[in-house]
Amino acid sequence: MGKVYIVGAGPGSVDLITVKGLRCLQQADVILYDRLVSKELLSYAKQNAELIFVGKLPKLHNVIQERINQLLVHHAKRGKIVTRLKGGDPFVFGRGAEEAEVLREAGIPFEIVPGITSGIAAPAYAGIPVTHRDFGSSFAIITGHMREGKDEGIDWKGLAESVDTLAIYMGIGNLPYITEQLMKYKRNPTTPVALIEWGTTDHQRVVTGALETIVSIANKEKIQNPSMIIIGEVVNMREKIAWFEECQSTLRETM
């Protein structure tokens, strides 16, 4: 019997995988990796490791997930060390718990290796703290990916009234609905919003606005997924502590 490591690869930058996550990658016989995992990370795999791409496509998530489950069990039962490499953290909208359940039912040993999630890392690279003593003492992580326009039980009223900072994943396609719901439940239309595209990577791009203006700004700037939506007064801190763009600019000047 082999073993499976369910590993969070981090938010995009190769440098942000954990030490343990990197060790799991280096020792694996088989690596199952997602669409948003940096290909540069795969260069750390040992020479004879089998690399299997299992990135999901729209409307095929459940079919592909079932295949992933089968592959994890199959290779572990062949005595292989398997690393399941997921973007961000495996337990934050990553279906890592479902895979762990399957492994437990099959009697296969496994470990969970947490990763840095985009809801914290992307705003940090944009100069936005998700909490701040003066502007935000509460923070919520929310899925913005609703099926067929349904909000899947999200308590928009509670979020609008009670949470200072909202970090919304996979929500660009539903941005009009999200902003509409928050303003419907009396979130101030002037509340600052940041959209962070390809956060922590060399392609990072950040645009800011307010709840009442961010949809038109996103359309004008052609913001695409993968992007994080950050909503709250903490977004204003970007004016003071944005640092990543400065580092990138300095790097370009020295090249």
PDB file of C-alpha atoms in Angstrom:
ATOM      1  CA  MET A   1       0.000   0.000   0.000  1.00  0.00           C
ATOM      2  CA  GLY A   2       1.242   3.455  -0.891  1.00  0.00           C
ATOM      3  CA  LYS A   3       0.287   6.819   0.552  1.00  0.00           C
ATOM      4  CA  VAL A   4      -1.387   9.993  -0.685  1.00  0.00           C
ATOM      5  CA  TYR A   5      -0.406  13.543   0.213  1.00  0.00           C
ATOM      6  CA  ILE A   6      -3.104  16.130  -0.499  1.00  0.00           C
ATOM      7  CA  VAL A   7      -0.999  19.253  -0.891  1.00  0.00           C
ATOM      8  CA  GLY A   8      -1.824  22.931  -1.233  1.00  0.00           C
ATOM      9  CA  ALA A   9       0.490  24.431  -3.856  1.00  0.00           C
ATOM     10  CA  GLY A  10      -0.195  28.002  -2.767  1.00  0.00           C
ATOM     11  CA  PRO A  11      -1.770  30.926  -4.605  1.00  0.00           C
ATOM     12  CA  GLY A  12       0.357  31.053  -7.756  1.00  0.00           C
ATOM     13  CA  SER A  13       3.918  32.110  -7.011  1.00  0.00           C
ATOM     14  CA  VAL A  14       6.247  29.110  -6.909  1.00  0.00           C
ATOM     15  CA  ASP A  15       7.949  30.532  -3.811  1.00  0.00           C
ATOM     16  CA  LEU A  16       4.767  30.312  -1.747  1.00  0.00           C
ATOM     17  CA  ILE A  17       4.478  26.531  -1.467  1.00  0.00           C
ATOM     18  CA  THR A  18       5.284  25.287   2.036  1.00  0.00           C
ATOM     19  CA  VAL A  19       8.494  23.406   2.834  1.00  0.00           C
ATOM     20  CA  LYS A  20       6.513  20.245   3.550  1.00  0.00           C
ATOM     21  CA  GLY A  21       4.519  20.660   0.356  1.00  0.00           C
ATOM     22  CA  LEU A  22       7.727  20.870  -1.657  1.00  0.00           C
ATOM     23  CA  ARG A  23       9.083  17.732   0.012  1.00  0.00           C
ATOM     24  CA  CYS A  24       5.910  15.846  -0.882  1.00  0.00           C
ATOM     25  CA  LEU A  25       6.301  16.990  -4.472  1.00  0.00           C
ATOM     26  CA  GLN A  26       9.945  15.894  -4.611  1.00  0.00           C
ATOM     27  CA  GLN A  27       9.350  12.406  -3.231  1.00  0.00           C
ATOM     28  CA  ALA A  28       6.205  11.544  -5.192  1.00  0.00           C
ATOM     29  CA  ASP A  29       6.050   8.682  -7.674  1.00  0.00           C
ATOM     30  CA  VAL A  30       2.809  10.092  -9.106  1.00  0.00           C
ATOM     31  CA  ILE A  31       1.653  13.718  -9.134  1.00  0.00           C
ATOM     32  CA  LEU A  32      -1.927  14.714  -9.956  1.00  0.00           C
ATOM     33  CA  TYR A  33      -2.000  18.463 -10.531  1.00  0.00           C
ATOM     34  CA  ASP A  34      -4.669  21.091 -11.171  1.00  0.00           C
ATOM     35  CA  ARG A  35      -5.048  23.712 -13.902  1.00  0.00           C
ATOM     36  CA  LEU A  36      -3.853  26.663 -11.798  1.00  0.00           C
ATOM     37  CA  VAL A  37      -0.767  24.959 -10.365  1.00  0.00           C
ATOM     38  CA  SER A  38       2.407  26.660 -11.606  1.00  0.00           C
ATOM     39  CA  LYS A  39       4.133  24.475 -14.178  1.00  0.00           C
ATOM     40  CA  GLU A  40       7.448  25.649 -12.731  1.00  0.00           C
ATOM     41  CA  LEU A  41       6.602  23.733  -9.562  1.00  0.00           C
ATOM     42  CA  LEU A  42       6.519  20.502 -11.514  1.00  0.00           C
ATOM     43  CA  SER A  43      10.201  20.906 -12.334  1.00  0.00           C
ATOM     44  CA  TYR A  44      10.889  19.878  -8.719  1.00  0.00           C
ATOM     45  CA  ALA A  45       9.435  16.418  -9.316  1.00  0.00           C
ATOM     46  CA  LYS A  46      11.908  13.556  -9.441  1.00  0.00           C
ATOM     47  CA  GLN A  47      12.976  12.480 -12.896  1.00  0.00           C
ATOM     48  CA  ASN A  48      10.852   9.350 -13.205  1.00  0.00           C
ATOM     49  CA  ALA A  49       7.708  10.722 -11.548  1.00  0.00           C
ATOM     50  CA  GLU A  50       4.457  10.320 -13.475  1.00  0.00           C
ATOM     51  CA  LEU A  51       2.743  13.699 -13.981  1.00  0.00           C
ATOM     52  CA  ILE A  52      -1.024  13.586 -14.539  1.00  0.00           C
ATOM     53  CA  PHE A  53      -2.967  16.735 -15.409  1.00  0.00           C
ATOM     54  CA  VAL A  54      -6.426  16.712 -13.825  1.00  0.00           C
ATOM     55  CA  GLY A  55      -7.527  20.311 -14.342  1.00  0.00           C
ATOM     56  CA  LYS A  56     -11.262  20.800 -14.389  1.00  0.00           C
ATOM     57  CA  LEU A  57     -13.305  22.413 -17.148  1.00  0.00           C
ATOM     58  CA  PRO A  58     -16.683  24.157 -16.828  1.00  0.00           C
ATOM     59  CA  LYS A  59     -19.625  21.723 -16.540  1.00  0.00           C
ATOM     60  CA  LEU A  60     -17.266  18.740 -16.231  1.00  0.00           C
ATOM     61  CA  HIS A  61     -16.221  19.142 -12.586  1.00  0.00           C
ATOM     62  CA  ASN A  62     -18.084  16.143 -11.222  1.00  0.00           C
ATOM     63  CA  VAL A  63     -16.988  13.812 -14.015  1.00  0.00           C
ATOM     64  CA  ILE A  64     -13.350  14.773 -13.636  1.00  0.00           C
ATOM     65  CA  GLN A  65     -13.515  14.623  -9.825  1.00  0.00           C
ATOM     66  CA  GLU A  66     -14.711  11.034  -9.981  1.00  0.00           C
ATOM     67  CA  ARG A  67     -11.782  10.220 -12.259  1.00  0.00           C
ATOM     68  CA  ILE A  68      -9.360  11.921  -9.850  1.00  0.00           C
ATOM     69  CA  ASN A  69     -10.720   9.832  -6.982  1.00  0.00           C
ATOM     70  CA  GLN A  70     -10.195   6.662  -9.018  1.00  0.00           C
ATOM     71  CA  LEU A  71      -6.628   7.617  -9.917  1.00  0.00           C
ATOM     72  CA  LEU A  72      -5.696   8.376  -6.299  1.00  0.00           C
ATOM     73  CA  VAL A  73      -6.936   4.983  -5.154  1.00  0.00           C
ATOM     74  CA  HIS A  74      -5.475   3.114  -8.134  1.00  0.00           C
ATOM     75  CA  HIS A  75      -1.930   4.421  -7.790  1.00  0.00           C
ATOM     76  CA  ALA A  76      -1.842   4.208  -3.993  1.00  0.00           C
ATOM     77  CA  LYS A  77      -2.963   0.563  -4.147  1.00  0.00           C
ATOM     78  CA  ARG A  78      -0.020  -0.071  -6.494  1.00  0.00           C
ATOM     79  CA  GLY A  79       2.282   0.996  -3.654  1.00  0.00           C
ATOM     80  CA  LYS A  80       3.040   4.443  -5.060  1.00  0.00           C
ATOM     81  CA  ILE A  81       3.629   7.670  -3.179  1.00  0.00           C
ATOM     82  CA  VAL A  82       1.019  10.004  -4.664  1.00  0.00           C
ATOM     83  CA  THR A  83       0.962  13.784  -4.330  1.00  0.00           C
ATOM     84  CA  ARG A  84      -2.338  15.455  -5.143  1.00  0.00           C
ATOM     85  CA  LEU A  85      -1.236  19.006  -5.919  1.00  0.00           C
ATOM     86  CA  LYS A  86      -3.948  21.643  -5.618  1.00  0.00           C
ATOM     87  CA  GLY A  87      -3.856  25.388  -6.093  1.00  0.00           C
ATOM     88  CA  GLY A  88      -4.159  27.377  -2.864  1.00  0.00           C
ATOM     89  CA  ASP A  89      -5.260  25.298   0.111  1.00  0.00           C
ATOM     90  CA  PRO A  90      -6.900  21.895  -0.423  1.00  0.00           C
ATOM     91  CA  PHE A  91      -9.647  22.610   2.121  1.00  0.00           C
ATOM     92  CA  VAL A  92     -10.619  26.054   0.781  1.00  0.00           C
ATOM     93  CA  PHE A  93     -12.948  25.392  -2.180  1.00  0.00           C
ATOM     94  CA  GLY A  94     -10.537  22.650  -3.234  1.00  0.00           C
ATOM     95  CA  ARG A  95     -12.603  19.480  -2.664  1.00  0.00           C
ATOM     96  CA  GLY A  96      -9.726  18.094  -0.638  1.00  0.00           C
ATOM     97  CA  ALA A  97     -12.103  16.800   2.019  1.00  0.00           C
ATOM     98  CA  GLU A  98     -14.004  14.779  -0.584  1.00  0.00           C
ATOM     99  CA  GLU A  99     -10.785  13.146  -1.762  1.00  0.00           C
ATOM    100  CA  ALA A 100      -9.770  12.401   1.821  1.00  0.00           C
ATOM    101  CA  GLU A 101     -13.142  10.699   2.391  1.00  0.00           C
ATOM    102  CA  VAL A 102     -12.600   8.487  -0.636  1.00  0.00           C
ATOM    103  CA  LEU A 103      -9.122   7.515   0.564  1.00  0.00           C
ATOM    104  CA  ARG A 104     -10.401   6.740   4.059  1.00  0.00           C
ATOM    105  CA  GLU A 105     -13.134   4.509   2.646  1.00  0.00           C
ATOM    106  CA  ALA A 106     -10.544   2.687   0.535  1.00  0.00           C
ATOM    107  CA  GLY A 107      -8.258   2.169   3.544  1.00  0.00           C
ATOM    108  CA  ILE A 108      -5.439   4.233   2.048  1.00  0.00           C
ATOM    109  CA  PRO A 109      -3.197   6.296   4.369  1.00  0.00           C
ATOM    110  CA  PHE A 110      -3.044  10.006   3.590  1.00  0.00           C
ATOM    111  CA  GLU A 111      -1.895  13.356   4.916  1.00  0.00           C
ATOM    112  CA  ILE A 112      -3.253  16.852   4.368  1.00  0.00           C
ATOM    113  CA  VAL A 113      -0.632  19.530   3.727  1.00  0.00           C
ATOM    114  CA  PRO A 114      -2.202  23.001   4.016  1.00  0.00           C
ATOM    115  CA  GLY A 115      -1.330  25.696   1.505  1.00  0.00           C
ATOM    116  CA  ILE A 116      -1.474  29.480   1.446  1.00  0.00           C
ATOM    117  CA  THR A 117      -4.882  30.448   0.134  1.00  0.00           C
ATOM    118  CA  SER A 118      -5.472  33.172  -2.454  1.00  0.00           C
ATOM    119  CA  GLY A 119      -8.001  34.987  -0.274  1.00  0.00           C
ATOM    120  CA  ILE A 120      -5.175  36.053   2.024  1.00  0.00           C
ATOM    121  CA  ALA A 121      -2.138  35.975  -0.281  1.00  0.00           C
ATOM    122  CA  ALA A 122      -3.522  37.872  -3.283  1.00  0.00           C
ATOM    123  CA  PRO A 123      -4.626  40.900  -1.244  1.00  0.00           C
ATOM    124  CA  ALA A 124      -1.329  40.828   0.672  1.00  0.00           C
ATOM    125  CA  TYR A 125       0.547  41.078  -2.644  1.00  0.00           C
ATOM    126  CA  ALA A 126      -1.773  43.936  -3.605  1.00  0.00           C
ATOM    127  CA  GLY A 127      -0.957  45.806  -0.387  1.00  0.00           C
ATOM    128  CA  ILE A 128      -4.324  45.000   1.202  1.00  0.00           C
ATOM    129  CA  PRO A 129      -4.490  43.410   4.670  1.00  0.00           C
ATOM    130  CA  VAL A 130      -7.633  41.355   5.183  1.00  0.00           C
ATOM    131  CA  THR A 131      -7.773  42.588   8.782  1.00  0.00           C
ATOM    132  CA  HIS A 132      -6.660  45.885  10.300  1.00  0.00           C
ATOM    133  CA  ARG A 133      -7.069  47.305  13.782  1.00  0.00           C
ATOM    134  CA  ASP A 134      -8.768  50.424  12.452  1.00  0.00           C
ATOM    135  CA  PHE A 135     -10.690  49.119   9.433  1.00  0.00           C
ATOM    136  CA  GLY A 136     -11.485  45.439   9.715  1.00  0.00           C
ATOM    137  CA  SER A 137     -11.759  43.041  12.662  1.00  0.00           C
ATOM    138  CA  SER A 138     -13.756  40.349  10.832  1.00  0.00           C
ATOM    139  CA  PHE A 139     -13.035  38.479   7.610  1.00  0.00           C
ATOM    140  CA  ALA A 140     -15.047  35.983   5.534  1.00  0.00           C
ATOM    141  CA  ILE A 141     -14.071  33.656   2.689  1.00  0.00           C
ATOM    142  CA  ILE A 142     -16.905  33.148   0.199  1.00  0.00           C
ATOM    143  CA  THR A 143     -17.422  31.298  -3.053  1.00  0.00           C
ATOM    144  CA  GLY A 144     -18.600  33.519  -5.875  1.00  0.00           C
ATOM    145  CA  HIS A 145     -19.235  30.607  -8.222  1.00  0.00           C
ATOM    146  CA  MET A 146     -23.005  30.134  -8.172  1.00  0.00           C
ATOM    147  CA  ARG A 147     -24.662  27.465 -10.249  1.00  0.00           C
ATOM    148  CA  GLU A 148     -27.282  28.735 -12.680  1.00  0.00           C
ATOM    149  CA  GLY A 149     -27.596  32.034 -10.832  1.00  0.00           C
ATOM    150  CA  LYS A 150     -28.258  30.392  -7.470  1.00  0.00           C
ATOM    151  CA  ASP A 151     -26.379  31.645  -4.425  1.00  0.00           C
ATOM    152  CA  GLU A 152     -26.259  28.183  -2.785  1.00  0.00           C
ATOM    153  CA  GLY A 153     -27.486  29.463   0.562  1.00  0.00           C
ATOM    154  CA  ILE A 154     -25.023  32.315   0.954  1.00  0.00           C
ATOM    155  CA  ASP A 155     -26.261  34.701   3.655  1.00  0.00           C
ATOM    156  CA  TRP A 156     -25.717  37.969   1.797  1.00  0.00           C
ATOM    157  CA  LYS A 157     -27.658  39.885   4.427  1.00  0.00           C
ATOM    158  CA  GLY A 158     -25.426  38.639   7.219  1.00  0.00           C
ATOM    159  CA  LEU A 159     -22.285  39.280   5.187  1.00  0.00           C
ATOM    160  CA  ALA A 160     -23.404  42.790   4.255  1.00  0.00           C
ATOM    161  CA  GLU A 161     -24.285  43.732   7.819  1.00  0.00           C
ATOM    162  CA  SER A 162     -21.778  41.870   9.985  1.00  0.00           C
ATOM    163  CA  VAL A 163     -18.471  41.179   8.214  1.00  0.00           C
ATOM    164  CA  ASP A 164     -15.888  43.899   7.603  1.00  0.00           C
ATOM    165  CA  THR A 165     -13.837  42.253   4.841  1.00  0.00           C
ATOM    166  CA  LEU A 166     -15.110  39.847   2.193  1.00  0.00           C
ATOM    167  CA  ALA A 167     -12.760  37.715   0.090  1.00  0.00           C
ATOM    168  CA  ILE A 168     -14.709  36.210  -2.785  1.00  0.00           C
ATOM    169  CA  TYR A 169     -13.262  33.400  -4.916  1.00  0.00           C
ATOM    170  CA  MET A 170     -14.259  32.614  -8.500  1.00  0.00           C
ATOM    171  CA  GLY A 171     -16.694  35.491  -8.575  1.00  0.00           C
ATOM    172  CA  ILE A 172     -15.836  37.640 -11.604  1.00  0.00           C
ATOM    173  CA  GLY A 173     -18.578  36.110 -13.738  1.00  0.00           C
ATOM    174  CA  ASN A 174     -21.131  36.837 -11.015  1.00  0.00           C
ATOM    175  CA  LEU A 175     -19.804  40.246  -9.989  1.00  0.00           C
ATOM    176  CA  PRO A 176     -23.028  42.113 -10.931  1.00  0.00           C
ATOM    177  CA  TYR A 177     -25.091  39.725  -8.799  1.00  0.00           C
ATOM    178  CA  ILE A 178     -22.666  39.911  -5.857  1.00  0.00           C
ATOM    179  CA  THR A 179     -22.581  43.704  -5.754  1.00  0.00           C
ATOM    180  CA  GLU A 180     -26.341  43.870  -6.219  1.00  0.00           C
ATOM    181  CA  GLN A 181     -26.942  41.559  -3.257  1.00  0.00           C
ATOM    182  CA  LEU A 182     -24.614  43.435  -0.933  1.00  0.00           C
ATOM    183  CA  MET A 183     -26.135  46.814  -1.772  1.00  0.00           C
ATOM    184  CA  LYS A 184     -29.626  45.321  -1.490  1.00  0.00           C
ATOM    185  CA  TYR A 185     -28.831  44.528   2.137  1.00  0.00           C
ATOM    186  CA  LYS A 186     -27.578  48.052   2.847  1.00  0.00           C
ATOM    187  CA  ARG A 187     -23.846  47.664   2.352  1.00  0.00           C
ATOM    188  CA  ASN A 188     -22.687  51.196   1.530  1.00  0.00           C
ATOM    189  CA  PRO A 189     -22.418  51.607  -2.271  1.00  0.00           C
ATOM    190  CA  THR A 190     -19.154  53.501  -1.754  1.00  0.00           C
ATOM    191  CA  THR A 191     -17.522  50.525   0.017  1.00  0.00           C
ATOM    192  CA  PRO A 192     -14.062  49.999  -1.572  1.00  0.00           C
ATOM    193  CA  VAL A 193     -13.544  46.957  -3.793  1.00  0.00           C
ATOM    194  CA  ALA A 194     -10.365  45.481  -5.297  1.00  0.00           C
ATOM    195  CA  LEU A 195     -10.135  42.940  -8.109  1.00  0.00           C
ATOM    196  CA  ILE A 196      -6.842  41.059  -8.122  1.00  0.00           C
ATOM    197  CA  GLU A 197      -6.136  39.108 -11.312  1.00  0.00           C
ATOM    198  CA  TRP A 198      -3.449  36.382 -11.245  1.00  0.00           C
ATOM    199  CA  GLY A 199      -2.490  37.386  -7.700  1.00  0.00           C
ATOM    200  CA  THR A 200       1.116  36.773  -6.501  1.00  0.00           C
ATOM    201  CA  THR A 201       2.344  36.010 -10.042  1.00  0.00           C
ATOM    202  CA  ASP A 202       4.301  38.094 -12.551  1.00  0.00           C
ATOM    203  CA  HIS A 203       0.972  38.691 -14.316  1.00  0.00           C
ATOM    204  CA  GLN A 204      -0.721  40.206 -11.268  1.00  0.00           C
ATOM    205  CA  ARG A 205      -3.049  43.087 -12.072  1.00  0.00           C
ATOM    206  CA  VAL A 206      -5.125  45.084  -9.580  1.00  0.00           C
ATOM    207  CA  VAL A 207      -8.030  47.427 -10.203  1.00  0.00           C
ATOM    208  CA  THR A 208     -10.045  49.197  -7.514  1.00  0.00           C
ATOM    209  CA  GLY A 209     -13.399  50.918  -7.277  1.00  0.00           C
ATOM    210  CA  ALA A 210     -16.533  50.853  -5.150  1.00  0.00           C
ATOM    211  CA  LEU A 211     -19.511  48.515  -4.938  1.00  0.00           C
ATOM    212  CA  GLU A 212     -21.504  50.843  -7.188  1.00  0.00           C
ATOM    213  CA  THR A 213     -18.771  51.247  -9.821  1.00  0.00           C
ATOM    214  CA  ILE A 214     -16.686  48.058  -9.838  1.00  0.00           C
ATOM    215  CA  VAL A 215     -18.771  46.193 -12.428  1.00  0.00           C
ATOM    216  CA  SER A 216     -18.257  48.856 -15.074  1.00  0.00           C
ATOM    217  CA  ILE A 217     -14.562  49.093 -14.155  1.00  0.00           C
ATOM    218  CA  ALA A 218     -14.148  45.322 -14.458  1.00  0.00           C
ATOM    219  CA  ASN A 219     -15.804  45.357 -17.869  1.00  0.00           C
ATOM    220  CA  LYS A 220     -13.673  48.270 -19.063  1.00  0.00           C
ATOM    221  CA  GLU A 221     -10.445  46.638 -17.859  1.00  0.00           C
ATOM    222  CA  LYS A 222     -11.508  43.184 -19.111  1.00  0.00           C
ATOM    223  CA  ILE A 223     -10.738  41.490 -15.803  1.00  0.00           C
ATOM    224  CA  GLN A 224     -10.694  37.696 -16.146  1.00  0.00           C
ATOM    225  CA  ASN A 225     -10.446  34.716 -13.839  1.00  0.00           C
ATOM    226  CA  PRO A 226      -8.509  33.676 -11.879  1.00  0.00           C
ATOM    227  CA  SER A 227      -9.221  36.761  -9.788  1.00  0.00           C
ATOM    228  CA  MET A 228      -9.964  37.532  -6.153  1.00  0.00           C
ATOM    229  CA  ILE A 229     -12.603  40.063  -5.153  1.00  0.00           C
ATOM    230  CA  ILE A 230     -11.826  41.924  -1.930  1.00  0.00           C
ATOM    231  CA  ILE A 231     -14.556  44.109  -0.428  1.00  0.00           C
ATOM    232  CA  GLY A 232     -14.095  46.355   2.590  1.00  0.00           C
ATOM    233  CA  GLU A 233     -12.435  49.461   3.977  1.00  0.00           C
ATOM    234  CA  VAL A 234      -9.093  47.616   4.142  1.00  0.00           C
ATOM    235  CA  VAL A 235      -8.839  48.077   0.357  1.00  0.00           C
ATOM    236  CA  ASN A 236      -7.917  51.728   0.996  1.00  0.00           C
ATOM    237  CA  MET A 237      -4.661  50.554   2.617  1.00  0.00           C
ATOM    238  CA  ARG A 238      -3.380  49.718  -0.861  1.00  0.00           C
ATOM    239  CA  GLU A 239      -2.635  53.416  -1.427  1.00  0.00           C
ATOM    240  CA  LYS A 240      -0.085  53.288   1.398  1.00  0.00           C
ATOM    241  CA  ILE A 241       1.425  49.824   1.382  1.00  0.00           C
ATOM    242  CA  ALA A 242       1.245  48.447  -2.162  1.00  0.00           C
ATOM    243  CA  TRP A 243       4.660  46.843  -2.527  1.00  0.00           C
ATOM    244  CA  PHE A 244       4.636  44.101  -5.148  1.00  0.00           C
ATOM    245  CA  GLU A 245       4.417  46.432  -8.142  1.00  0.00           C
ATOM    246  CA  GLU A 246       7.370  48.399  -6.766  1.00  0.00           C
ATOM    247  CA  CYS A 247       9.415  45.218  -6.479  1.00  0.00           C
ATOM    248  CA  GLN A 248       8.507  44.230 -10.020  1.00  0.00           C
ATOM    249  CA  SER A 249       9.421  47.676 -11.319  1.00  0.00           C
ATOM    250  CA  THR A 250      12.786  47.590  -9.541  1.00  0.00           C
ATOM    251  CA  LEU A 251      13.474  44.119 -10.913  1.00  0.00           C
ATOM    252  CA  ARG A 252      12.767  45.250 -14.479  1.00  0.00           C
ATOM    253  CA  GLU A 253      15.075  48.245 -14.067  1.00  0.00           C
ATOM    254  CA  THR A 254      17.967  46.016 -12.950  1.00  0.00           C
ATOM    255  CA  MET A 255      17.570  43.539 -15.808  1.00  0.00           C
TER     256      MET A 255
END
